[in-house]
CSV table of C-alpha atoms and ligand atoms in Angstrom, one decimal:
chain,number,residue,atom,x,y,z
A,1,UNK,CA,-85.2,-129.9,-161.6
A,2,UNK,CA,-84.0,-129.5,-158.1
A,3,UNK,CA,-80.3,-129.3,-157.3
A,4,UNK,CA,-80.3,-132.8,-156.0
A,5,UNK,CA,-82.1,-134.1,-159.1
A,6,UNK,CA,-79.5,-132.4,-161.3
A,7,UNK,CA,-76.8,-133.9,-159.3
A,8,UNK,CA,-78.3,-137.4,-159.5
A,9,UNK,CA,-78.7,-137.0,-163.3
A,10,UNK,CA,-75.1,-136.1,-163.6
A,11,UNK,CA,-74.1,-139.0,-161.4
A,12,UNK,CA,-76.1,-141.3,-163.6
A,13,UNK,CA,-74.3,-140.0,-166.8
A,14,UNK,CA,-70.8,-140.1,-165.2
A,15,UNK,CA,-70.8,-143.5,-163.6
A,16,UNK,CA,-68.8,-145.2,-166.3
A,17,UNK,CA,-66.0,-142.6,-166.1
A,18,UNK,CA,-64.2,-144.0,-163.2
A,19,UNK,CA,-61.8,-145.9,-165.5
A,20,UNK,CA,-60.8,-142.7,-167.4
A,21,UNK,CA,-57.6,-142.4,-165.5
A,22,UNK,CA,-57.1,-146.0,-164.4
A,23,UNK,CA,-56.5,-146.6,-160.7
A,24,UNK,CA,-54.5,-145.9,-158.6
A,25,UNK,CA,-53.5,-142.4,-159.8
A,26,UNK,CA,-51.8,-139.5,-158.1
A,27,UNK,CA,-48.3,-139.7,-156.7
A,28,UNK,CA,-48.5,-137.2,-153.9
A,29,UNK,CA,-49.1,-137.9,-150.3
A,30,UNK,CA,-52.8,-138.3,-149.9
A,31,UNK,CA,-53.1,-135.0,-147.9
A,32,UNK,CA,-50.3,-133.5,-150.0
A,33,UNK,CA,-48.7,-131.5,-147.3
A,34,UNK,CA,-46.9,-128.9,-149.4
A,35,UNK,CA,-46.9,-130.7,-152.7
A,36,UNK,CA,-48.4,-128.6,-155.5
A,37,UNK,CA,-50.4,-131.4,-156.9
A,38,UNK,CA,-54.0,-132.1,-157.5
A,39,UNK,CA,-55.6,-135.5,-157.5
A,40,UNK,CA,-56.3,-136.7,-161.1
A,41,UNK,CA,-59.2,-135.1,-162.8
A,42,UNK,CA,-59.5,-132.2,-160.4
A,43,UNK,CA,-59.3,-128.4,-161.0
A,44,UNK,CA,-58.1,-126.0,-158.4
A,45,UNK,CA,-60.5,-123.3,-157.3
A,46,UNK,CA,-59.6,-120.2,-155.2
A,47,UNK,CA,-63.2,-119.5,-154.0
A,48,UNK,CA,-65.1,-122.0,-151.9
A,49,UNK,CA,-68.2,-123.3,-153.7
A,50,UNK,CA,-71.2,-124.3,-151.8
A,51,UNK,CA,-72.6,-127.8,-152.4
A,52,UNK,CA,-75.4,-129.4,-150.5
A,53,UNK,CA,-79.0,-130.7,-150.8
A,54,UNK,CA,-80.4,-127.2,-150.7
A,55,UNK,CA,-81.6,-127.2,-147.1
A,56,UNK,CA,-79.7,-125.0,-144.7
A,57,UNK,CA,-80.8,-125.9,-141.2
A,58,UNK,CA,-81.4,-123.1,-138.7
A,59,UNK,CA,-78.5,-123.6,-136.3
A,60,UNK,CA,-76.4,-121.4,-134.1
A,61,UNK,CA,-73.7,-122.0,-131.5
A,62,UNK,CA,-76.5,-121.6,-129.0
A,63,UNK,CA,-78.9,-124.3,-130.3
A,64,UNK,CA,-76.4,-126.7,-131.9
A,65,UNK,CA,-76.0,-130.0,-130.2
A,66,UNK,CA,-73.7,-133.0,-130.9
A,67,UNK,CA,-74.6,-136.5,-130.0
A,68,UNK,CA,-71.8,-139.2,-129.8
A,69,UNK,CA,-73.5,-142.5,-129.5
A,70,UNK,CA,-73.5,-146.2,-130.5
A,71,UNK,CA,-71.0,-148.7,-129.1
A,72,UNK,CA,-69.4,-146.3,-126.6
A,73,UNK,CA,-68.8,-146.5,-122.9
A,74,UNK,CA,-70.2,-143.0,-122.3
A,75,UNK,CA,-72.6,-141.6,-124.8
A,76,UNK,CA,-72.2,-137.8,-125.1
A,77,UNK,CA,-74.7,-135.0,-125.7
A,78,UNK,CA,-72.6,-131.9,-126.1
A,79,UNK,CA,-73.5,-128.2,-126.5
A,80,UNK,CA,-71.0,-125.9,-128.2
A,81,UNK,CA,-69.2,-125.0,-125.0
A,82,UNK,CA,-68.9,-128.6,-123.9
A,83,UNK,CA,-67.6,-129.5,-127.4
A,84,UNK,CA,-65.0,-126.7,-127.2
A,85,UNK,CA,-63.9,-128.0,-123.8
A,86,UNK,CA,-62.6,-131.1,-125.5
A,87,UNK,CA,-59.7,-129.1,-126.9
A,88,UNK,CA,-59.2,-127.6,-130.4
A,89,UNK,CA,-56.4,-128.0,-132.9
A,90,UNK,CA,-55.5,-126.0,-136.0
A,91,UNK,CA,-54.7,-127.7,-139.3
A,92,UNK,CA,-54.1,-126.9,-142.9
A,93,UNK,CA,-55.6,-129.3,-145.4
A,94,UNK,CA,-57.2,-129.7,-148.8
A,95,UNK,CA,-60.9,-130.0,-149.7
A,96,UNK,CA,-61.7,-132.1,-152.8
A,97,UNK,CA,-65.2,-132.3,-154.2
A,98,UNK,CA,-66.1,-135.3,-156.3
A,99,UNK,CA,-67.7,-133.0,-158.9
A,100,UNK,CA,-64.2,-131.8,-159.9
A,101,UNK,CA,-63.0,-128.9,-157.8
A,102,UNK,CA,-60.4,-128.8,-155.1
A,103,UNK,CA,-59.6,-126.0,-152.7
A,104,UNK,CA,-56.1,-126.3,-151.4
A,105,UNK,CA,-54.5,-125.1,-148.1
A,106,UNK,CA,-57.6,-124.4,-146.0
A,107,UNK,CA,-56.9,-123.2,-142.5
A,108,UNK,CA,-59.2,-124.9,-140.0
A,109,UNK,CA,-59.8,-124.9,-136.3
A,110,UNK,CA,-61.8,-127.7,-134.7
A,111,UNK,CA,-61.9,-130.8,-132.5
A,112,UNK,CA,-60.4,-134.1,-133.7
A,113,UNK,CA,-62.9,-136.9,-134.1
A,114,UNK,CA,-60.2,-139.0,-132.4
A,115,UNK,CA,-60.5,-136.9,-129.3
A,116,UNK,CA,-64.3,-137.1,-129.3
A,117,UNK,CA,-64.0,-140.9,-129.6
A,118,UNK,CA,-61.5,-141.1,-126.8
A,119,UNK,CA,-63.8,-139.0,-124.6
A,120,UNK,CA,-66.8,-141.4,-125.3
A,121,UNK,CA,-64.7,-144.5,-125.0
A,122,UNK,CA,-65.1,-146.9,-127.9
A,123,UNK,CA,-66.1,-150.5,-127.3
A,124,UNK,CA,-63.8,-153.0,-129.0
A,125,UNK,CA,-66.4,-154.1,-131.6
A,126,UNK,CA,-66.5,-150.7,-133.3
A,127,UNK,CA,-65.5,-150.9,-137.0
A,128,UNK,CA,-67.2,-147.9,-138.6
A,129,UNK,CA,-68.7,-144.5,-137.9
A,130,UNK,CA,-72.0,-143.3,-139.2
A,131,UNK,CA,-72.3,-139.5,-139.4
A,132,UNK,CA,-75.7,-137.8,-139.4
A,133,UNK,CA,-76.4,-134.2,-140.2
A,134,UNK,CA,-79.2,-131.7,-139.5
A,135,UNK,CA,-80.2,-131.1,-143.1
A,136,UNK,CA,-82.9,-133.2,-144.8
A,137,UNK,CA,-83.1,-134.4,-148.4
A,138,UNK,CA,-85.6,-132.1,-150.2
A,139,UNK,CA,-89.2,-133.1,-149.5
A,140,UNK,CA,-88.3,-135.9,-147.2
A,141,UNK,CA,-87.5,-136.5,-143.5
A,142,UNK,CA,-84.3,-138.3,-144.6
A,143,UNK,CA,-81.2,-136.7,-143.0
A,144,UNK,CA,-77.9,-136.4,-144.8
A,145,UNK,CA,-75.7,-139.2,-143.6
A,146,UNK,CA,-72.3,-140.5,-144.5
A,147,UNK,CA,-70.0,-143.2,-143.3
A,148,UNK,CA,-66.3,-144.0,-142.6
A,149,UNK,CA,-64.3,-147.0,-141.5
A,150,UNK,CA,-63.1,-146.3,-137.9
A,151,UNK,CA,-59.4,-146.0,-138.8
A,152,UNK,CA,-60.1,-143.3,-141.4
A,153,UNK,CA,-62.3,-141.4,-139.0
A,154,UNK,CA,-59.6,-141.4,-136.4
A,155,UNK,CA,-56.9,-139.9,-138.7
A,156,UNK,CA,-55.3,-136.8,-137.2
A,157,UNK,CA,-56.7,-134.5,-139.9
A,158,UNK,CA,-60.3,-135.5,-139.5
A,159,UNK,CA,-61.9,-132.7,-137.6
A,160,UNK,CA,-65.2,-131.2,-136.6
A,161,UNK,CA,-64.4,-127.6,-137.5
A,162,UNK,CA,-65.9,-124.4,-136.4
A,163,UNK,CA,-63.5,-121.9,-138.0
A,164,UNK,CA,-62.2,-121.5,-141.5
A,165,UNK,CA,-59.5,-119.0,-142.4
A,166,UNK,CA,-59.8,-117.5,-138.9
A,167,UNK,CA,-63.5,-116.8,-139.1
A,168,UNK,CA,-66.5,-118.7,-137.7
A,169,UNK,CA,-67.6,-121.3,-140.2
A,170,UNK,CA,-70.4,-119.8,-142.3
A,171,UNK,CA,-73.9,-121.4,-142.1
A,172,UNK,CA,-73.7,-122.2,-145.9
A,173,UNK,CA,-70.6,-124.2,-145.3
A,174,UNK,CA,-72.0,-126.2,-142.5
A,175,UNK,CA,-71.7,-123.8,-139.5
A,176,UNK,CA,-71.6,-123.8,-136.6
A,177,UNK,CA,-69.8,-127.1,-136.9
A,178,UNK,CA,-69.1,-129.5,-139.8
A,179,UNK,CA,-66.8,-132.4,-140.3
A,180,UNK,CA,-63.8,-132.5,-142.7
A,181,UNK,CA,-62.1,-135.6,-144.2
A,182,UNK,CA,-59.1,-134.1,-146.1
A,183,UNK,CA,-57.8,-137.4,-147.6
A,184,UNK,CA,-61.3,-138.4,-148.9
A,185,UNK,CA,-63.9,-136.8,-151.1
A,186,UNK,CA,-65.5,-133.9,-149.2
A,187,UNK,CA,-69.0,-135.5,-149.1
A,188,UNK,CA,-67.6,-137.7,-146.3
A,189,UNK,CA,-67.4,-134.6,-144.2
A,190,UNK,CA,-71.0,-133.8,-143.1
A,191,UNK,CA,-71.9,-130.1,-142.8
A,192,UNK,CA,-74.1,-129.2,-139.8
A,193,UNK,CA,-73.0,-132.4,-138.0
A,194,UNK,CA,-75.5,-133.7,-135.6
A,195,UNK,CA,-74.4,-137.2,-134.5
A,196,UNK,CA,-71.5,-139.6,-134.7
A,197,UNK,CA,-72.6,-143.2,-134.2
A,198,UNK,CA,-69.8,-145.7,-133.6
A,199,UNK,CA,-71.1,-149.0,-134.9
A,200,UNK,CA,-69.9,-152.6,-135.7
A,201,UNK,CA,-70.8,-152.7,-139.4
A,202,UNK,CA,-70.7,-150.4,-142.4
A,203,UNK,CA,-73.7,-148.2,-143.1
A,204,UNK,CA,-73.5,-146.5,-146.4
A,205,UNK,CA,-74.8,-142.9,-146.4
A,206,UNK,CA,-76.8,-140.6,-148.6
A,207,UNK,CA,-74.4,-140.4,-151.5
A,208,UNK,CA,-72.9,-143.9,-151.0
A,209,UNK,CA,-76.3,-145.5,-151.7
A,210,UNK,CA,-76.8,-143.3,-154.7
A,211,UNK,CA,-73.8,-144.4,-156.7
A,212,UNK,CA,-70.7,-142.6,-155.3
A,213,UNK,CA,-67.9,-144.8,-154.2
A,214,UNK,CA,-68.1,-146.0,-150.6
A,215,UNK,CA,-64.3,-145.7,-150.3
A,216,UNK,CA,-64.0,-142.2,-151.9
A,217,UNK,CA,-60.3,-141.8,-152.4
A,218,UNK,CA,-59.4,-138.7,-154.5
A,219,UNK,CA,-55.8,-139.9,-155.2
A,220,UNK,CA,-57.2,-143.1,-156.7
A,221,UNK,CA,-59.8,-141.3,-158.8
A,222,UNK,CA,-62.2,-143.4,-156.8
A,223,UNK,CA,-65.5,-141.6,-157.5
A,224,UNK,CA,-68.2,-144.0,-158.4
A,225,UNK,CA,-69.3,-147.3,-157.0
A,226,UNK,CA,-69.8,-148.9,-160.5
B,301,LIG,N1,-75.0,-132.2,-144.2
B,301,LIG,C1,-74.4,-132.2,-145.5
B,301,LIG,N2,-73.1,-132.3,-145.6
B,301,LIG,C2,-72.5,-132.3,-146.8
B,301,LIG,C3,-73.3,-132.1,-148.0
B,301,LIG,C4,-74.7,-132.0,-147.8
B,301,LIG,O1,-75.4,-131.9,-148.8
B,301,LIG,N3,-75.2,-132.0,-146.5
B,301,LIG,N4,-72.6,-132.1,-149.2
B,301,LIG,C5,-71.3,-132.7,-149.3
B,301,LIG,C6,-70.5,-132.4,-150.5
B,301,LIG,S1,-70.9,-133.2,-151.8
B,301,LIG,C7,-69.5,-131.5,-150.5
B,301,LIG,S2,-68.5,-131.3,-151.8
B,301,LIG,C8,-69.2,-130.7,-149.3
B,301,LIG,C9,-69.4,-129.3,-149.7
B,301,LIG,O2,-69.1,-128.4,-148.7
B,301,LIG,P1,-69.2,-126.8,-149.0
B,301,LIG,O3,-70.6,-126.5,-149.4
B,301,LIG,O4,-68.9,-126.2,-147.7
B,301,LIG,O5,-68.3,-126.6,-150.1
B,301,LIG,O6,-70.0,-131.0,-148.2
B,301,LIG,C10,-70.4,-132.3,-148.0
B,301,LIG,N5,-71.2,-132.4,-146.8
B,302,LIG,MO1,-69.1,-132.9,-153.3
């Protein structure tokens, strides 16, 4: 069984478990800021596990490109230098994987999705963002995708990061550039991010169509779509 097949089998077995804690749960601020609390059902890890579909695309800061497209005034095709020129921020936030582990207090450096959106200029009809990555599901031409409502994508802590703990983001973690969504399950943050498409409807992504919750809120134990 491939990694993805195992993951799908586990998802199938666990689907009924979302009511285990009831909902909502968790009393901390969603992004915790200093509170020593984990979302319900999570265990804290000190290492940073690697979780993906098993395909690490061949990317470097030299050949990586980001497309910002859809309902925007000015579509962007940025190389790494042009991306950096948008201005970086540093942030500390948590990383919660729906399979049960959380890594707290990660130090990131990256560019806010909010700043990319401002540069491209969003048309008023935009309601959601579809994120596409460079990796493909095994044996297919289907890229990893995920989706967010616009307001959640524009949160201050939603970044396209290129540094973690002061070092260049490793390829296995989505380097040169990945997205992070600290208030939501980590699958909403695409590794090896390729494109942000601003659209006027919701477009469920790779895991969202396979049974994980579209809304993906750790503090509500919101893991499965049914
Ligand atoms: N492109 C891409 N992004 C992805 C994934 C993936 O398979 N492909 N897996 C997601 C999942 S389920 C998690 S928990 C995190 C894992 O990131 P990490 O491997 O750096 O821990 O990336 C998310 N983003
Ligand atoms: Mo995950």
